[in-house]
C-alpha cells in the first residue's frame, strides 16, 4: 500500500525521489518556465486566453518525463496541489542554485 503524506514537508522528499533523473527534472523546468512565461505574457498583454493553456503547457512536459524517462506515476494524480507547489519549489530552488542539497537530503544521487 502506498504511503500517505499528512504534510507538505513529508511529501517533499518523496516528490524529489520521484524526480530522481536529471532529464525528468529538466523537462519539468522547461514546462514550469513555459508556464511562468505564458502567464506573464498573458497578464502583460491582456491576452487572457493564454491562461487557459497553462495546465497543458506545464503538464505536457512533466508527464512525458514521468512516463518516458522516470517510468513512474506522476504525483499529481494523488497529490495535485502539493505536486503543483513542489513543481514550483523545485524550479525555484534549481533557478537559485539551491536544489542539490535538497536532492541529497531526500536520497537522490546527484
Tab-separated table of N, CA and C in Angstrom, residues 12-101:
chain	number	residue	atom	x	y	z
A	12	UNK	N	7.557	16.411	0.347
A	12	UNK	CA	8.655	16.984	-0.426
A	12	UNK	C	9.774	15.990	-0.740
A	13	UNK	N	10.319	15.228	0.213
A	13	UNK	CA	11.367	14.257	-0.141
A	13	UNK	C	10.861	13.171	-1.101
A	14	UNK	N	9.622	12.736	-0.912
A	14	UNK	CA	9.020	11.771	-1.838
A	14	UNK	C	8.979	12.361	-3.248
A	15	UNK	N	8.524	13.602	-3.351
A	15	UNK	CA	8.442	14.280	-4.638
A	15	UNK	C	9.811	14.307	-5.316
A	16	UNK	N	10.848	14.666	-4.573
A	16	UNK	CA	12.190	14.720	-5.148
A	16	UNK	C	12.663	13.343	-5.603
A	17	UNK	N	12.361	12.311	-4.839
A	17	UNK	CA	12.749	10.951	-5.248
A	17	UNK	C	12.012	10.521	-6.518
A	18	UNK	N	10.799	11.015	-6.705
A	18	UNK	CA	10.037	10.711	-7.914
A	18	UNK	C	10.582	11.476	-9.126
A	19	UNK	N	11.504	12.391	-8.894
A	19	UNK	CA	12.147	13.191	-9.936
A	19	UNK	C	13.659	12.996	-9.860
A	20	UNK	N	14.067	11.747	-9.743
A	20	UNK	CA	15.467	11.442	-9.470
A	20	UNK	C	16.376	11.604	-10.686
A	21	UNK	N	15.848	11.507	-11.872
A	21	UNK	CA	16.687	11.585	-13.068
A	21	UNK	C	16.796	13.026	-13.563
A	22	UNK	N	18.006	13.449	-13.914
A	22	UNK	CA	18.198	14.828	-14.397
A	22	UNK	C	17.300	15.197	-15.582
A	23	UNK	N	17.069	14.260	-16.496
A	23	UNK	CA	16.199	14.554	-17.655
A	23	UNK	C	14.758	14.792	-17.218
A	24	UNK	N	14.315	14.084	-16.191
A	24	UNK	CA	12.968	14.309	-15.666
A	24	UNK	C	12.860	15.726	-15.129
A	25	UNK	N	13.834	16.115	-14.338
A	25	UNK	CA	13.816	17.462	-13.779
A	25	UNK	C	13.927	18.514	-14.882
A	26	UNK	N	14.759	18.271	-15.886
A	26	UNK	CA	14.921	19.233	-16.980
A	26	UNK	C	13.604	19.459	-17.719
A	27	UNK	N	12.871	18.395	-17.966
A	27	UNK	CA	11.574	18.554	-18.632
A	27	UNK	C	10.599	19.317	-17.747
A	28	UNK	N	10.659	19.092	-16.450
A	28	UNK	CA	9.823	19.860	-15.525
A	28	UNK	C	10.219	21.343	-15.545
A	29	UNK	N	11.509	21.610	-15.538
A	29	UNK	CA	11.965	23.006	-15.561
A	29	UNK	C	11.477	23.697	-16.831
A	30	UNK	N	11.566	22.999	-17.947
A	30	UNK	CA	11.113	23.580	-19.206
A	30	UNK	C	9.627	23.910	-19.135
A	31	UNK	N	8.827	22.944	-18.694
A	31	UNK	CA	7.382	23.158	-18.604
A	31	UNK	C	7.014	24.262	-17.633
A	32	UNK	N	7.657	24.289	-16.481
A	32	UNK	CA	7.354	25.316	-15.476
A	32	UNK	C	7.781	26.693	-15.977
A	33	UNK	N	8.927	26.774	-16.627
A	33	UNK	CA	9.365	28.045	-17.207
A	33	UNK	C	8.376	28.515	-18.262
A	34	UNK	N	7.909	27.608	-19.091
A	34	UNK	CA	6.914	27.944	-20.110
A	34	UNK	C	5.640	28.467	-19.464
A	35	UNK	N	5.202	27.841	-18.387
A	35	UNK	CA	4.004	28.290	-17.671
A	35	UNK	C	4.190	29.717	-17.155
A	36	UNK	N	5.329	29.971	-16.538
A	36	UNK	CA	5.592	31.309	-15.993
A	36	UNK	C	5.627	32.350	-17.110
A	37	UNK	N	6.302	32.033	-18.204
A	37	UNK	CA	6.380	32.979	-19.324
A	37	UNK	C	5.012	33.224	-19.959
A	38	UNK	N	4.229	32.167	-20.129
A	38	UNK	CA	2.884	32.338	-20.682
A	38	UNK	C	1.995	33.168	-19.759
A	39	UNK	N	2.084	32.919	-18.460
A	39	UNK	CA	1.275	33.674	-17.501
A	39	UNK	C	1.669	35.152	-17.523
A	40	UNK	N	2.971	35.417	-17.501
A	40	UNK	CA	3.427	36.807	-17.561
A	40	UNK	C	3.017	37.468	-18.872
A	41	UNK	N	3.167	36.738	-19.967
A	41	UNK	CA	2.764	37.265	-21.269
A	41	UNK	C	1.278	37.568	-21.330
A	42	UNK	N	0.476	36.687	-20.780
A	42	UNK	CA	-0.974	36.890	-20.771
A	42	UNK	C	-1.339	38.125	-19.956
A	43	UNK	N	-0.736	38.255	-18.784
A	43	UNK	CA	-1.052	39.386	-17.907
A	43	UNK	C	-0.536	40.711	-18.467
A	44	UNK	N	0.636	40.679	-19.071
A	44	UNK	CA	1.216	41.923	-19.595
A	44	UNK	C	0.552	42.381	-20.894
A	45	UNK	N	0.072	41.438	-21.684
A	45	UNK	CA	-0.510	41.791	-22.976
A	45	UNK	C	-2.035	41.867	-22.952
A	46	UNK	N	-2.622	41.355	-21.891
A	46	UNK	CA	-4.087	41.308	-21.847
A	46	UNK	C	-4.656	40.163	-22.662
A	47	UNK	N	-3.814	39.254	-23.095
A	47	UNK	CA	-4.241	38.096	-23.875
A	47	UNK	C	-4.572	36.972	-22.898
A	48	UNK	N	-5.683	37.133	-22.214
A	48	UNK	CA	-6.008	36.257	-21.089
A	48	UNK	C	-6.358	34.822	-21.475
A	49	UNK	N	-6.661	34.581	-22.734
A	49	UNK	CA	-6.952	33.200	-23.143
A	49	UNK	C	-5.717	32.313	-22.981
A	50	UNK	N	-4.532	32.920	-22.967
A	50	UNK	CA	-3.307	32.133	-22.754
A	50	UNK	C	-3.323	31.433	-21.397
A	51	UNK	N	-4.019	32.013	-20.440
A	51	UNK	CA	-4.098	31.399	-19.112
A	51	UNK	C	-4.767	30.025	-19.171
A	52	UNK	N	-5.645	29.834	-20.137
A	52	UNK	CA	-6.353	28.554	-20.267
A	52	UNK	C	-5.431	27.414	-20.675
A	53	UNK	N	-4.318	27.733	-21.314
A	53	UNK	CA	-3.417	26.665	-21.762
A	53	UNK	C	-2.280	26.387	-20.772
A	54	UNK	N	-2.268	27.088	-19.650
A	54	UNK	CA	-1.208	26.863	-18.671
A	54	UNK	C	-1.118	25.411	-18.201
A	55	UNK	N	-2.239	24.770	-17.861
A	55	UNK	CA	-2.118	23.367	-17.422
A	55	UNK	C	-1.521	22.455	-18.499
A	56	UNK	N	-1.900	22.676	-19.732
A	56	UNK	CA	-1.363	21.846	-20.818
A	56	UNK	C	0.141	22.090	-20.958
A	57	UNK	N	0.536	23.347	-20.933
A	57	UNK	CA	1.957	23.688	-21.085
A	57	UNK	C	2.785	23.074	-19.965
A	58	UNK	N	2.286	23.126	-18.770
A	58	UNK	CA	3.039	22.593	-17.637
A	58	UNK	C	3.049	21.087	-17.572
A	59	UNK	N	1.887	20.493	-17.706
A	59	UNK	CA	1.796	19.048	-17.511
A	59	UNK	C	2.276	18.239	-18.702
A	60	UNK	N	2.236	18.780	-19.902
A	60	UNK	CA	2.678	18.040	-21.083
A	60	UNK	C	4.111	17.536	-20.899
A	61	UNK	N	5.011	18.430	-20.557
A	61	UNK	CA	6.421	18.057	-20.414
A	61	UNK	C	6.657	17.209	-19.164
A	62	UNK	N	5.944	17.533	-18.098
A	62	UNK	CA	6.092	16.764	-16.858
A	62	UNK	C	5.652	15.321	-17.061
A	63	UNK	N	4.542	15.133	-17.723
A	63	UNK	CA	4.036	13.770	-17.897
A	63	UNK	C	4.883	12.970	-18.873
A	64	UNK	N	5.435	13.621	-19.884
A	64	UNK	CA	6.388	12.927	-20.758
A	64	UNK	C	7.561	12.444	-19.906
A	65	UNK	N	8.026	13.310	-19.021
A	65	UNK	CA	9.153	12.952	-18.152
A	65	UNK	C	8.835	11.734	-17.296
A	66	UNK	N	7.646	11.711	-16.719
A	66	UNK	CA	7.301	10.596	-15.840
A	66	UNK	C	7.075	9.297	-16.607
A	67	UNK	N	6.356	9.366	-17.701
A	67	UNK	CA	6.013	8.136	-18.418
A	67	UNK	C	7.160	7.605	-19.274
A	68	UNK	N	7.987	8.488	-19.837
A	68	UNK	CA	9.040	8.050	-20.756
A	68	UNK	C	10.436	8.012	-20.130
A	69	UNK	N	10.714	8.892	-19.197
A	69	UNK	CA	12.063	8.966	-18.622
A	69	UNK	C	12.115	8.270	-17.262
A	70	UNK	N	11.313	8.766	-16.342
A	70	UNK	CA	11.355	8.247	-14.969
A	70	UNK	C	10.626	6.909	-14.842
A	71	UNK	N	9.630	6.713	-15.722
A	71	UNK	CA	8.807	5.492	-15.738
A	71	UNK	C	8.095	5.275	-14.392
A	72	UNK	N	7.462	6.355	-13.941
A	72	UNK	CA	6.654	6.271	-12.732
A	72	UNK	C	5.358	7.056	-12.925
A	73	UNK	N	4.517	6.997	-11.944
A	73	UNK	CA	3.204	7.651	-11.999
A	73	UNK	C	3.351	9.057	-11.426
A	74	UNK	N	2.919	10.088	-12.170
A	74	UNK	CA	3.046	11.453	-11.659
A	74	UNK	C	2.360	11.625	-10.301
A	75	UNK	N	3.040	12.303	-9.404
A	75	UNK	CA	2.483	12.576	-8.070
A	75	UNK	C	1.227	13.431	-8.157
A	76	UNK	N	1.060	14.130	-9.258
A	76	UNK	CA	-0.125	14.966	-9.479
A	76	UNK	C	-1.413	14.154	-9.365
A	77	UNK	N	-1.362	12.900	-9.739
A	77	UNK	CA	-2.570	12.076	-9.720
A	77	UNK	C	-3.081	11.836	-8.302
A	78	UNK	N	-2.183	11.807	-7.336
A	78	UNK	CA	-2.563	11.545	-5.949
A	78	UNK	C	-2.547	12.801	-5.093
A	79	UNK	N	-1.607	13.688	-5.360
A	79	UNK	CA	-1.420	14.907	-4.569
A	79	UNK	C	-1.354	16.121	-5.499
A	80	UNK	N	-2.471	16.503	-6.109
A	80	UNK	CA	-2.413	17.559	-7.131
A	80	UNK	C	-1.903	18.912	-6.633
A	81	UNK	N	-2.363	19.376	-5.500
A	81	UNK	CA	-1.929	20.700	-5.033
A	81	UNK	C	-0.509	20.685	-4.501
A	82	UNK	N	-0.169	19.667	-3.745
A	82	UNK	CA	1.206	19.564	-3.242
A	82	UNK	C	2.178	19.368	-4.394
A	83	UNK	N	1.780	18.621	-5.377
A	83	UNK	CA	2.640	18.399	-6.537
A	83	UNK	C	2.874	19.706	-7.293
A	84	UNK	N	1.825	20.487	-7.458
A	84	UNK	CA	1.961	21.776	-8.134
A	84	UNK	C	2.908	22.682	-7.345
A	85	UNK	N	2.702	22.748	-6.044
A	85	UNK	CA	3.587	23.545	-5.206
A	85	UNK	C	5.022	23.050	-5.250
A	86	UNK	N	5.191	21.742	-5.251
A	86	UNK	CA	6.532	21.151	-5.306
A	86	UNK	C	7.200	21.409	-6.651
A	87	UNK	N	6.411	21.424	-7.733
A	87	UNK	CA	6.966	21.762	-9.051
A	87	UNK	C	7.617	23.141	-8.999
A	88	UNK	N	6.876	24.101	-8.449
A	88	UNK	CA	7.401	25.464	-8.392
A	88	UNK	C	8.548	25.586	-7.391
A	89	UNK	N	8.473	24.864	-6.291
A	89	UNK	CA	9.571	24.892	-5.318
A	89	UNK	C	10.834	24.312	-5.944
A	90	UNK	N	10.722	23.161	-6.619
A	90	UNK	CA	11.882	22.548	-7.253
A	90	UNK	C	12.459	23.486	-8.321
A	91	UNK	N	11.594	24.092	-9.117
A	91	UNK	CA	12.011	25.015	-10.175
A	91	UNK	C	12.759	26.201	-9.584
A	92	UNK	N	12.201	26.792	-8.515
A	92	UNK	CA	12.828	27.956	-7.897
A	92	UNK	C	14.176	27.594	-7.263
A	93	UNK	N	14.235	26.474	-6.579
A	93	UNK	CA	15.499	26.046	-5.981
A	93	UNK	C	16.547	25.785	-7.060
A	94	UNK	N	16.127	25.218	-8.179
A	94	UNK	CA	17.041	24.994	-9.295
A	94	UNK	C	17.529	26.330	-9.856
A	95	UNK	N	16.609	27.272	-10.073
A	95	UNK	CA	16.979	28.583	-10.614
A	95	UNK	C	17.956	29.324	-9.708
A	96	UNK	N	17.792	29.157	-8.424
A	96	UNK	CA	18.617	29.880	-7.460
A	96	UNK	C	19.833	29.070	-7.000
A	97	UNK	N	20.040	27.897	-7.602
A	97	UNK	CA	21.219	27.089	-7.296
A	97	UNK	C	21.184	26.417	-5.937
A	98	UNK	N	19.993	26.196	-5.398
A	98	UNK	CA	19.893	25.612	-4.061
A	98	UNK	C	19.204	24.246	-4.042
A	99	UNK	N	19.063	23.599	-5.201
A	99	UNK	CA	18.342	22.324	-5.252
A	99	UNK	C	19.202	21.136	-4.822
A	100	UNK	N	20.466	21.145	-5.158
A	100	UNK	CA	21.328	19.971	-4.908
A	100	UNK	C	21.276	19.480	-3.459
A	101	UNK	N	21.391	20.351	-2.451
A	101	UNK	CA	21.315	19.856	-1.074
A	101	UNK	C	19.966	19.210	-0.743
